Short mmCIF file of C-alpha atoms in Angstrom, two decimals:
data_model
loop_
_atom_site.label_atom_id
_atom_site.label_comp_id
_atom_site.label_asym_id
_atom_site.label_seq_id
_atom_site.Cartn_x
_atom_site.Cartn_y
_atom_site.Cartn_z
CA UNK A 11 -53.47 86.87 -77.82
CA UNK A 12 -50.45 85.26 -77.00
CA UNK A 13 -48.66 88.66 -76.35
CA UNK A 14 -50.97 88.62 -73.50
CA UNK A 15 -50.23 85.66 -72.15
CA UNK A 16 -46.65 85.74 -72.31
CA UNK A 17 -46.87 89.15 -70.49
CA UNK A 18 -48.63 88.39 -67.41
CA UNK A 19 -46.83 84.54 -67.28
CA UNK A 20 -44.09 86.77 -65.73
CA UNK A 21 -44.56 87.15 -62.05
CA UNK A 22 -43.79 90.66 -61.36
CA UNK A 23 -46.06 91.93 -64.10
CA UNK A 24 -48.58 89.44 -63.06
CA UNK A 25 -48.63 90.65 -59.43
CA UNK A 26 -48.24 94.34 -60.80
CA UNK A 27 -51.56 93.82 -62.77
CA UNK A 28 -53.54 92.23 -59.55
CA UNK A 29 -52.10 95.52 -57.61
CA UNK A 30 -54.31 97.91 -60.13
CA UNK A 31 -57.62 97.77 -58.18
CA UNK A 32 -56.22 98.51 -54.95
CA UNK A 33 -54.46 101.28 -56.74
CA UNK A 34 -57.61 102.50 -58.14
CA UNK A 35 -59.60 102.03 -54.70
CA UNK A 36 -57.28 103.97 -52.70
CA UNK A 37 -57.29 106.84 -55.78
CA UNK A 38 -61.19 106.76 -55.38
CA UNK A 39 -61.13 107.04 -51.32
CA UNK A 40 -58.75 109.95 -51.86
CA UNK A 41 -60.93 111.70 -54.20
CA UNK A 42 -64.19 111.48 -52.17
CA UNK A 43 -62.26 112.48 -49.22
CA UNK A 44 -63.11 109.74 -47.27
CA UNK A 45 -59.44 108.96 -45.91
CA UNK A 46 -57.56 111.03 -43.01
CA UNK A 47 -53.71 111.36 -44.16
CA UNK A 48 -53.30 108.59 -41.63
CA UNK A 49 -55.41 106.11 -43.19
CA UNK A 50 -54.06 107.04 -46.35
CA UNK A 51 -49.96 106.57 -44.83
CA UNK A 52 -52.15 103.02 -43.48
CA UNK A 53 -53.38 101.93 -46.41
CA UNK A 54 -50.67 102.40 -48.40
CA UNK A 55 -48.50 100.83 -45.85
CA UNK A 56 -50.96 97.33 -45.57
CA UNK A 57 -50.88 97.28 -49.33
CA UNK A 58 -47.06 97.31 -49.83
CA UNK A 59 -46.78 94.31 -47.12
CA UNK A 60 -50.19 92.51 -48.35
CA UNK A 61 -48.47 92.32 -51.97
CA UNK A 62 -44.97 91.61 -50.68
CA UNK A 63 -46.18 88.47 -48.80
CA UNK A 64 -48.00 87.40 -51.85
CA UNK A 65 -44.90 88.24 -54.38
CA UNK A 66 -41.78 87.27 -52.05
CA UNK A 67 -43.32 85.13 -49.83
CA UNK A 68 -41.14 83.64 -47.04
CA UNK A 69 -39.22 85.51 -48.77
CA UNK A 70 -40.63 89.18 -47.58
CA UNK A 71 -39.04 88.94 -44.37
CA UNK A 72 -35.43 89.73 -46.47
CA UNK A 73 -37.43 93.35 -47.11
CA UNK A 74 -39.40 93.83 -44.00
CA UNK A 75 -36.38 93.54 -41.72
CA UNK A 76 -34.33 96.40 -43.53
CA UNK A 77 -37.23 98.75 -43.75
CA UNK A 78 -37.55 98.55 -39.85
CA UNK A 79 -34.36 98.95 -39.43
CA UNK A 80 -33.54 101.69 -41.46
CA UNK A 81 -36.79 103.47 -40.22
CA UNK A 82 -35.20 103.12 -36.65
CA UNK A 83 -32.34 104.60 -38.05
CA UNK A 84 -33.94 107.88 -39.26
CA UNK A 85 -35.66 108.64 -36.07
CA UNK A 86 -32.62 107.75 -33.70
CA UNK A 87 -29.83 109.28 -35.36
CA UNK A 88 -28.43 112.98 -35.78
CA UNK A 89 -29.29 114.75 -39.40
CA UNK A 90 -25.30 114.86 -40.05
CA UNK A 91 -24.95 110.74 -39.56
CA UNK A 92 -28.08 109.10 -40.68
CA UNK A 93 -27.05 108.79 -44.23
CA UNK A 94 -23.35 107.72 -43.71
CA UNK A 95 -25.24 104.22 -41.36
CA UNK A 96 -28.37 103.99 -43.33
CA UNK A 97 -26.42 103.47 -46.26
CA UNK A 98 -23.89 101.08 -44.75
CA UNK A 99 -26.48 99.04 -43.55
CA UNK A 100 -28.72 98.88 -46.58
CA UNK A 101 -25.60 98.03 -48.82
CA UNK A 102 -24.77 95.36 -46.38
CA UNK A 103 -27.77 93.86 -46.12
CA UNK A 104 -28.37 93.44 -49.54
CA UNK A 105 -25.04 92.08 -50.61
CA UNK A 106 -25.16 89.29 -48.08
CA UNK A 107 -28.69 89.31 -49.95
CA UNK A 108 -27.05 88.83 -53.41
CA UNK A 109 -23.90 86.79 -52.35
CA UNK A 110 -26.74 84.17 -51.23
CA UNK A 111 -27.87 84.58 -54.88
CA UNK A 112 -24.37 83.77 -56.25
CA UNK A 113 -23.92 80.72 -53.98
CA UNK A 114 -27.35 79.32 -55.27
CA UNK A 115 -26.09 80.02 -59.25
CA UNK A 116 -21.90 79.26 -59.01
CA UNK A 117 -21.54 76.94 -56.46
CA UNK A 118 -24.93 74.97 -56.14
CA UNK A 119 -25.64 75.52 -59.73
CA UNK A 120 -29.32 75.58 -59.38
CA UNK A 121 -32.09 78.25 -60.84
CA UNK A 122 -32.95 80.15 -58.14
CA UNK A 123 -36.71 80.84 -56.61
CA UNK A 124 -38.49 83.14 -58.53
CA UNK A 125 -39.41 84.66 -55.63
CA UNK A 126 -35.84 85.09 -54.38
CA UNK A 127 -35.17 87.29 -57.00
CA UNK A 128 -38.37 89.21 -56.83
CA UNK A 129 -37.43 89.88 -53.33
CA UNK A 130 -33.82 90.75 -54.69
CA UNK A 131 -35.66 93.21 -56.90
CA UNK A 132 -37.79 94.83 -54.17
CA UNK A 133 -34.69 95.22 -51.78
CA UNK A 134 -32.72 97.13 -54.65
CA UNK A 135 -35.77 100.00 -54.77
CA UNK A 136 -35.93 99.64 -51.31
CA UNK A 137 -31.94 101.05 -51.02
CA UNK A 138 -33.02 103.68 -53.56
CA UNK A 139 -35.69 104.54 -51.16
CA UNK A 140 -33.86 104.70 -47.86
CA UNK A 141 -30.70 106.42 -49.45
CA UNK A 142 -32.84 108.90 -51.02
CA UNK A 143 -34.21 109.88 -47.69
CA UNK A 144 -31.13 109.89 -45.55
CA UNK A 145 -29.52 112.40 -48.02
CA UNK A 146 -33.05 114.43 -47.89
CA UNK A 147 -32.81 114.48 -44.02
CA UNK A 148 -28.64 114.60 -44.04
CA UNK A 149 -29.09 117.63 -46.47
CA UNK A 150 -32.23 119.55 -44.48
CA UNK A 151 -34.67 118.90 -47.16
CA UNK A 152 -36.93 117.18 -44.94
CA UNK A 153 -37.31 117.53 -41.32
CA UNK A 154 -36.41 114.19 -39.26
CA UNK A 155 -38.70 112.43 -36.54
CA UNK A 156 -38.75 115.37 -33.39
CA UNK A 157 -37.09 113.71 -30.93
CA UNK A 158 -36.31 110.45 -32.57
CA UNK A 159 -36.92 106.97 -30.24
CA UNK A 160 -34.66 108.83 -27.46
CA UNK A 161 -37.69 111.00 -26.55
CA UNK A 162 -39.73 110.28 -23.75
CA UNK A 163 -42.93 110.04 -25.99
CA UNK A 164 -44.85 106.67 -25.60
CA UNK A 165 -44.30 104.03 -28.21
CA UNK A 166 -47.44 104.80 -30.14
CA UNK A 167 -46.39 108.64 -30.93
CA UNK A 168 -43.06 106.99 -31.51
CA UNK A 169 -44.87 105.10 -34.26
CA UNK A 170 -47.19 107.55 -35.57
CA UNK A 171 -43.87 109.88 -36.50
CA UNK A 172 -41.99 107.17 -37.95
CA UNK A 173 -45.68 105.88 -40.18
CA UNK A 174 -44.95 108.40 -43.52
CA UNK A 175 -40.85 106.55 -43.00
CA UNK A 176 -42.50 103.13 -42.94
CA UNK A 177 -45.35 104.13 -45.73
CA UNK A 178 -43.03 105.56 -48.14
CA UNK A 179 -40.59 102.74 -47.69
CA UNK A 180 -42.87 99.97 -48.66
CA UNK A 181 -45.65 101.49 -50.34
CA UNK A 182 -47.68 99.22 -52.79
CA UNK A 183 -47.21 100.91 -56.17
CA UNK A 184 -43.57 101.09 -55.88
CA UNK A 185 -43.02 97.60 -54.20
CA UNK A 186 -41.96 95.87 -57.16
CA UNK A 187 -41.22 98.85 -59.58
CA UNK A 188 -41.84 102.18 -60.64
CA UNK A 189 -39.83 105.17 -60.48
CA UNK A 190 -37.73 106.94 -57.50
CA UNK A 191 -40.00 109.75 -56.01
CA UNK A 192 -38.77 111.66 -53.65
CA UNK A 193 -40.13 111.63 -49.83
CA UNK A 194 -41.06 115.42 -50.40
CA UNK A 195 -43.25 114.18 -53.46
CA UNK A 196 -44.43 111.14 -51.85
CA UNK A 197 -45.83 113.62 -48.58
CA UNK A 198 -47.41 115.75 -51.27
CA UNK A 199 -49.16 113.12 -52.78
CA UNK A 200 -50.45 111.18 -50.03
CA UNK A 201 -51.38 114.78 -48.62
CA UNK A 202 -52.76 116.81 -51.59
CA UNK A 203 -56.40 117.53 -52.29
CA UNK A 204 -58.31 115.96 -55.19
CA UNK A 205 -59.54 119.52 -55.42
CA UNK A 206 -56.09 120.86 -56.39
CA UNK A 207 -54.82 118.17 -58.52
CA UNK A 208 -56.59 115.90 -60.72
CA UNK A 209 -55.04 112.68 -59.23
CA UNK A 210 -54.94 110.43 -62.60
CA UNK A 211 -55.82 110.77 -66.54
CA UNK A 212 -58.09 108.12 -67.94
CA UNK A 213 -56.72 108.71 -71.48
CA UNK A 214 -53.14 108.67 -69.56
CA UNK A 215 -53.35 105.17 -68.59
CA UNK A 216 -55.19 104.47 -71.48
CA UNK A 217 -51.98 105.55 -74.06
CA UNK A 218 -49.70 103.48 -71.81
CA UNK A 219 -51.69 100.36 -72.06
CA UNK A 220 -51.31 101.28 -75.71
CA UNK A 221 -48.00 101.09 -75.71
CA UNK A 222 -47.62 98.60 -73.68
CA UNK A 223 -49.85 96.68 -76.01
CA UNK A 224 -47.69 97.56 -79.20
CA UNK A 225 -44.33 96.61 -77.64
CA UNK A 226 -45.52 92.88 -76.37
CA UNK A 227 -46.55 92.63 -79.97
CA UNK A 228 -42.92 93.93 -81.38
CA UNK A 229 -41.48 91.61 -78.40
CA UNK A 230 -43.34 88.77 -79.91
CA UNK A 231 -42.29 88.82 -83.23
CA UNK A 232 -38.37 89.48 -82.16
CA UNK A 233 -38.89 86.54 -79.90
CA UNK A 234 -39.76 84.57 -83.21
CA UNK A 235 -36.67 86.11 -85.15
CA UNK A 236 -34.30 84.70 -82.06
CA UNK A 237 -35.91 81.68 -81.59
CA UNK A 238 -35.15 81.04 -85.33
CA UNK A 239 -31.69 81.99 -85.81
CA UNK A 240 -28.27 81.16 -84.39
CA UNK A 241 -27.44 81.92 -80.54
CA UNK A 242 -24.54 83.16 -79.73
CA UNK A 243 -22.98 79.56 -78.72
CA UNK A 244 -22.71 78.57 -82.74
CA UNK A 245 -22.95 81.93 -84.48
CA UNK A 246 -20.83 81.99 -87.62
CA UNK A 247 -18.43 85.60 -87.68
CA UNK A 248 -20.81 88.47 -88.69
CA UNK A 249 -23.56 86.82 -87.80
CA UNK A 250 -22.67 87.07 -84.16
CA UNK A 251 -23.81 91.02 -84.66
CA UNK A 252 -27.12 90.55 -85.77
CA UNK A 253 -27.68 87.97 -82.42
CA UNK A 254 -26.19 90.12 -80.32
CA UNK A 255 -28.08 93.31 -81.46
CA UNK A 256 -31.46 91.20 -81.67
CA UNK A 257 -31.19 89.53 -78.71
CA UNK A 258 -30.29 93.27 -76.85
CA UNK A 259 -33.65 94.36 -78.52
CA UNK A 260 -35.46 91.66 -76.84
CA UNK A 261 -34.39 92.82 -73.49
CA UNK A 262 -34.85 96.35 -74.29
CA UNK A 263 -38.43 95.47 -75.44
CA UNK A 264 -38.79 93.96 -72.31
CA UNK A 265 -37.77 96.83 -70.06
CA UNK A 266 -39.92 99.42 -71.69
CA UNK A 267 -42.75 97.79 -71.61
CA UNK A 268 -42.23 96.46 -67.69
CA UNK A 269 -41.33 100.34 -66.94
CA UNK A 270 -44.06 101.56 -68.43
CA UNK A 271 -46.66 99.10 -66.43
CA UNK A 272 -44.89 100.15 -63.59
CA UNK A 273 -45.48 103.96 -64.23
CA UNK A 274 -49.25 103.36 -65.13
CA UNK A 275 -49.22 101.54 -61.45
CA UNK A 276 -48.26 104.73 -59.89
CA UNK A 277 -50.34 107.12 -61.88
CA UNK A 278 -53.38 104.83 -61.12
CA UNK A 279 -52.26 105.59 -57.72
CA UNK A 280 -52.38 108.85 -58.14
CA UNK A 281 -48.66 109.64 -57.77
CA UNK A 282 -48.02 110.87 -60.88
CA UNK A 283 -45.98 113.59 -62.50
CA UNK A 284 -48.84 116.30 -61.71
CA UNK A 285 -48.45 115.92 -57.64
CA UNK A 286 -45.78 116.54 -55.49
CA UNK A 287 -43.75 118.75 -57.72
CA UNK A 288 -42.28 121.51 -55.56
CA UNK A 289 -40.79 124.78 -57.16
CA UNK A 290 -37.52 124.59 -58.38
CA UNK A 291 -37.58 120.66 -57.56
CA UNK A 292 -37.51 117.84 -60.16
CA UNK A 293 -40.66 116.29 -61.12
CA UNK A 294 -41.40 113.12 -61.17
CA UNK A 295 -39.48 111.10 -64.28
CA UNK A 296 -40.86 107.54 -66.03
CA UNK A 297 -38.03 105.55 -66.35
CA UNK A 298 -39.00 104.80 -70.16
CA UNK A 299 -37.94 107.51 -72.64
CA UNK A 300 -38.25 105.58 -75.72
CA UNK A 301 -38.19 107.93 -78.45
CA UNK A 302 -34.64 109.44 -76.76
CA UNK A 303 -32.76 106.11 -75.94
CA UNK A 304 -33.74 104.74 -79.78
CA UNK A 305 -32.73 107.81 -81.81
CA UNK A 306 -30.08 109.03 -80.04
CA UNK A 307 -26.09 109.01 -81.21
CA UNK A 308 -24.60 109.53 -77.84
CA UNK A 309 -23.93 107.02 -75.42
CA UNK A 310 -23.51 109.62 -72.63
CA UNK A 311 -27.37 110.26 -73.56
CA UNK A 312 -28.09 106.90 -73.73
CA UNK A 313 -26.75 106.58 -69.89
CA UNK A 314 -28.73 109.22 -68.75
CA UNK A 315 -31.75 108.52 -70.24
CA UNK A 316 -32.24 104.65 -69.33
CA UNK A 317 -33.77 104.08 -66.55
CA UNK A 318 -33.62 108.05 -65.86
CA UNK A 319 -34.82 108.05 -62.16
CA UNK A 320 -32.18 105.47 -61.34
CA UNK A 321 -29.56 107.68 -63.54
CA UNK A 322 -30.61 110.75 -61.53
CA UNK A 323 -29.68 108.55 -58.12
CA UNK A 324 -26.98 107.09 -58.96
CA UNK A 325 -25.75 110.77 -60.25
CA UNK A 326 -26.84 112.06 -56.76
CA UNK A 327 -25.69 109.47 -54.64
CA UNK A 328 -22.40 109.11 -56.25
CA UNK A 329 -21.14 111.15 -58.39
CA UNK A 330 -21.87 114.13 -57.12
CA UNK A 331 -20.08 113.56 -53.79
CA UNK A 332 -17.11 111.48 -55.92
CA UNK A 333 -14.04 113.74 -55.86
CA UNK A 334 -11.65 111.04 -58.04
CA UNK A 335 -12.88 109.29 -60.83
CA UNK A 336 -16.79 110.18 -60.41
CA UNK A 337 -17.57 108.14 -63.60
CA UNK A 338 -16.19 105.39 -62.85
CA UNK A 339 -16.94 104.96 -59.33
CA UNK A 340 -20.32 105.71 -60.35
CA UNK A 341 -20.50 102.79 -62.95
CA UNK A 342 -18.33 100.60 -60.49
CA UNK A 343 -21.12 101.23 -57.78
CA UNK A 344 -24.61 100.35 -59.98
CA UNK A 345 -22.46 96.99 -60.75
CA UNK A 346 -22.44 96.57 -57.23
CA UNK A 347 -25.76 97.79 -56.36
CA UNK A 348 -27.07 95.28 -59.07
CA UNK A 349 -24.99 92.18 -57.87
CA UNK A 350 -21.61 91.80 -58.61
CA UNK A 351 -22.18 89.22 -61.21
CA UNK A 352 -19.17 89.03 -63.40
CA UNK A 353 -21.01 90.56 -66.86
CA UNK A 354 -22.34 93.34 -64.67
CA UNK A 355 -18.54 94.11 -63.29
CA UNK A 356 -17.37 93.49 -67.30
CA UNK A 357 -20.68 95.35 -68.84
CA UNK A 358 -20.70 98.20 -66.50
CA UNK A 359 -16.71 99.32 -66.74
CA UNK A 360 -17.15 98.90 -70.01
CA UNK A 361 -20.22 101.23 -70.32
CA UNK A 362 -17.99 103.80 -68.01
CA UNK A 363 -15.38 103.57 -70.69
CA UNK A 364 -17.53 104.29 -73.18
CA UNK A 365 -19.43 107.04 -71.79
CA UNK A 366 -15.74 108.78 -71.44
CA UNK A 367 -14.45 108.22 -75.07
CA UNK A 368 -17.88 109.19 -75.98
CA UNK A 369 -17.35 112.68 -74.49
CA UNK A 370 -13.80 113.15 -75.96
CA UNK A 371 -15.18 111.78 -79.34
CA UNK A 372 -17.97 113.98 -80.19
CA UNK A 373 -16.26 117.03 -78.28
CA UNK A 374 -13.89 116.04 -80.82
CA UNK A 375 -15.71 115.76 -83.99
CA UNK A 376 -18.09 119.40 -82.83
CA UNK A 377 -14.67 121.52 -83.40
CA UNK A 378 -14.23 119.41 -87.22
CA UNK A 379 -17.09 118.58 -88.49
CA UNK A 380 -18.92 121.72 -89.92
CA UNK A 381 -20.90 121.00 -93.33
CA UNK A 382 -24.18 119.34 -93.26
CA UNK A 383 -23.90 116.70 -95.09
CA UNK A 384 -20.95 115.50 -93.30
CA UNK A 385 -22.45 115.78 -90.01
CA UNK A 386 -25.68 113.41 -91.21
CA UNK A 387 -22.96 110.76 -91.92
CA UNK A 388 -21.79 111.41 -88.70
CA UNK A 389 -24.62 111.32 -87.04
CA UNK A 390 -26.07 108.29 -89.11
CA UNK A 391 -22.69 106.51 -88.20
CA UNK A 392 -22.23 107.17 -84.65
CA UNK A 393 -25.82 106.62 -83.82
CA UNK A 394 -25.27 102.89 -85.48
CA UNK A 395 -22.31 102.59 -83.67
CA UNK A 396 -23.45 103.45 -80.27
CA UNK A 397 -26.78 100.82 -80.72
CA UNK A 398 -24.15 98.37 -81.51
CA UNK A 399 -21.91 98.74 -78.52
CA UNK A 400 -25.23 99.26 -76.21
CA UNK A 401 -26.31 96.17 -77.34
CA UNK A 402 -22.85 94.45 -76.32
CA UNK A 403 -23.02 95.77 -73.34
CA UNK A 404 -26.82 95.03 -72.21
CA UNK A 405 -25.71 91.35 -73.47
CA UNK A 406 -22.65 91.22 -70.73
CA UNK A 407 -24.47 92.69 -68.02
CA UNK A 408 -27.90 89.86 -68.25
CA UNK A 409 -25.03 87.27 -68.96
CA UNK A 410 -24.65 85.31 -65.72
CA UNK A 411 -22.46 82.05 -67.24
CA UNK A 412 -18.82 82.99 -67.67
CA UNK A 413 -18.79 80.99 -70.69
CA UNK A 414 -21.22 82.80 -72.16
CA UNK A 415 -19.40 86.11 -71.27
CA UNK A 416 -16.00 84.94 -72.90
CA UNK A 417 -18.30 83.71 -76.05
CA UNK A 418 -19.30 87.55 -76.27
CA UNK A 419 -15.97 89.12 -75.91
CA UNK A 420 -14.27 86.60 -78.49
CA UNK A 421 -17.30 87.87 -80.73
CA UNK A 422 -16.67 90.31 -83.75
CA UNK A 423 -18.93 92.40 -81.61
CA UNK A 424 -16.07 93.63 -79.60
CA UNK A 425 -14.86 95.25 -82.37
CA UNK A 426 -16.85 98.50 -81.89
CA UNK A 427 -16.18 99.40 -78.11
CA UNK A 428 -12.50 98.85 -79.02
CA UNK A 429 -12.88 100.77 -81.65
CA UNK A 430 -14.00 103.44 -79.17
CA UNK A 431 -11.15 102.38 -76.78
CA UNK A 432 -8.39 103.59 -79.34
CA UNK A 433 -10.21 106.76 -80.67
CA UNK A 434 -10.24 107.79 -76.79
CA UNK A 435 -6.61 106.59 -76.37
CA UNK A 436 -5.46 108.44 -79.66
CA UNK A 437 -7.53 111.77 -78.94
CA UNK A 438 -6.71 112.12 -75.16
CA UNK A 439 -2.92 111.70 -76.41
CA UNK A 440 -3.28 114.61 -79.25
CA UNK A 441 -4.75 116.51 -76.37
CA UNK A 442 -1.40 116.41 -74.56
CA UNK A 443 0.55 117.14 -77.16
CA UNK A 444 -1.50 120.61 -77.70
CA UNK A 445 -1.17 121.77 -74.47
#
């Protein structure tokens, strides 16, 4: 079972695993009605800081400290401000966070604590969490603390408001991963009645541990073909694709089978796609559309559809309020959100890039292409193509070395997003020319 093994040797999945009793516990509470909303908000709450002192460690101060900070936000400032200072802080905080990381790899150049960058991980769904909410509050989709910490109230109504902030903040199935659900959804879950909503699926879980189980065994055996070949430091030429587009698939691997733990985490929680869905809202989203991101031919898609509730953030936060340039500010702001590494700034203005020409390409090659047999080619073609350059780019971004980054560009495998490069350069200049 060495699949297994492997697995839970990593420590988030590890903890992750160890977190699926209490998930389970508090489900079972919930359905025999033996909680009050407040002990549920309580329990929740305990959990998230029980398993961040055991993840982060010292470490869980670096995530405590926002959290209080930004929940003191919500309840003391107006609706029109609290997003514009909540975010400003958050961002803040977790750049000095991540420029402590970049001292410990460039100028130390040490490995730094696991637990560091589980913490580092934690804080980054933590700013999902608190930005989500400030634009709730900032746009009236959820009511903010009456009266905020400038009320007369004593401190312990003070902190009975501000529990669902501090709950849904630092909740225990979303501590370490899982998807963005909204504070509306979280409220409905925490509040809804067993009787209403079945609050998990026991064949559910039991198809994601399935395919959990089958990807740690694919994972395995592309570990094996890596550890055999070439790396990328004395690849020969067109071998350098097949690394790069392995290696990629060992990461992907990796992701889908950590997002889909973390989704079975939540569902055990009961905070699934079946609660908290309000009319005309979006549902909850799993972060791990497999059959989408492997078959499709679009790189726009393939944006969209990895990591989705991330994408659908990033989208809100960003773009939509982006009057210049919203794709590439949106790009240029997940490579800051994720740490400013140089692959990251390289991988991710590079994926914006792509994402445009992909647009003008296959808006393009619609108005050309209309027999069937040409379009499979197409199809066939671009959807080899865009695996390709994904790969290159998932490769920049988890580079941190520069060598190893200047290794990848002088690679044959940056052949294919300039070959993307000059289609969009050649096609936006026939454009002109039309009009």
């Amino acid at each position: 079972m060495e699949w297994l093994r492997l697995f839970f040797l990593h420590p988030v999945s590890f903890y992750q695993g160890a977190a699926f009793p209490f998930a389970f516990l508090f489900n079972y509470l919930c359905i025999m009605d033996s909680f009050s909303t407040r002990a549920r908000y309580l329990f929740l709450l305990a959990g998230g800081g029980a398993l961040a002192v055991a993840a982060m460690g010292p470490y869980a101060v670096l995530v405590f400290t926002p959290a209080v900070c930004a929940v003191a936000l919500l309840c003391s400032l107006d609706p029109q401000q609290v997003h514009r200072w909540t975010f400003c802080f958050q961002m803040s905080w977790q750049t000095l966070c991540h420029l402590g990381l970049h001292y410990t790899e460039y100028y130390l150049h040490e490995p730094p604590s696991v637990r560091f960058c589980i913490t580092l991980s934690s804080l980054m769904l933590l700013t999902q969490r608190v930005t989500s909410l400030s634009l709730d509050i900032c746009e009236g989709k959820v009511e903010a603390a009456s009266g905020g910490i400038r009320s007369r109230s004593s401190l312990s109504e003070h902190v009975c408001k501000a529990l669902p902030y501090f709950s849904y903040l630092l909740f225990f199935p979303a501590l370490l991963g899982g998807s963005l659900c909204s504070f509306q959804q979280f409220q409905a879950c925490v509040q809804g009645s067993s009787a209403l909503y079945p609050r998990y699926s026991f064949w559910a879980l039991s198809w994601r541990g399935l395919q959990i189980l089958g990807l740690e065994c694919i994972n395995v055996a592309v570990s094996r073909m890596v550890d055999a070949g070439a790396g990328l430091t004395d690849c020969q030429q067109f071998e350098c694709i097949y690394v790069v587009w392995t290696t990629a698939g060992l990461f992907k691997l990796t992701y889908y089978s950590h997002w889909i733990l973390d989704d079975s985490l939540l569902h055990a929680a009961g905070f699934g796609s079946e609660l908290g869905q309000s009319p005309g809202e979006e549902g909850y989203v799993p972060d791990a559309d497999i059959w989408t991101l492997e078959r499709t031919h679009r790189i726009s898609v393939f944006a969209r559809k990895w990591n989705q509730s991330t994408a659908r953030w990033l989208r809100r936060l960003v773009f939509q309020h982006s009057r210049a340039w919203p794709l590439l500010q949106t790009f240029a702001f997940s490579a800051w959100w994720h740490g400013l590494h140089p692959g990251q700034v390289f991988g991710f203005l590079c994926w914006a890039v792509m994402v445009e020409a992909d647009y003008v390409i296959h808006s393009f090659a619609n108005e050309f292409i209309r027999s069937w047999p040409m379009r499979l080619f197409y199809r066939t073609l671009t959807w080899a193509h865009t695996q390709l350059i994904i790969a290159y780019i998932m490769l920049a971004v988890e580079i941190r070395s520069l060598s190893s980054l200047w290794l990848l560009c002088n690679s044959y495998n940056s052949v294919f997003p300039v070959v993307y490069c000059i289609l969009l350069l050649l096609l936006v200049k026939r454009k002109h020319k039309c009009k």
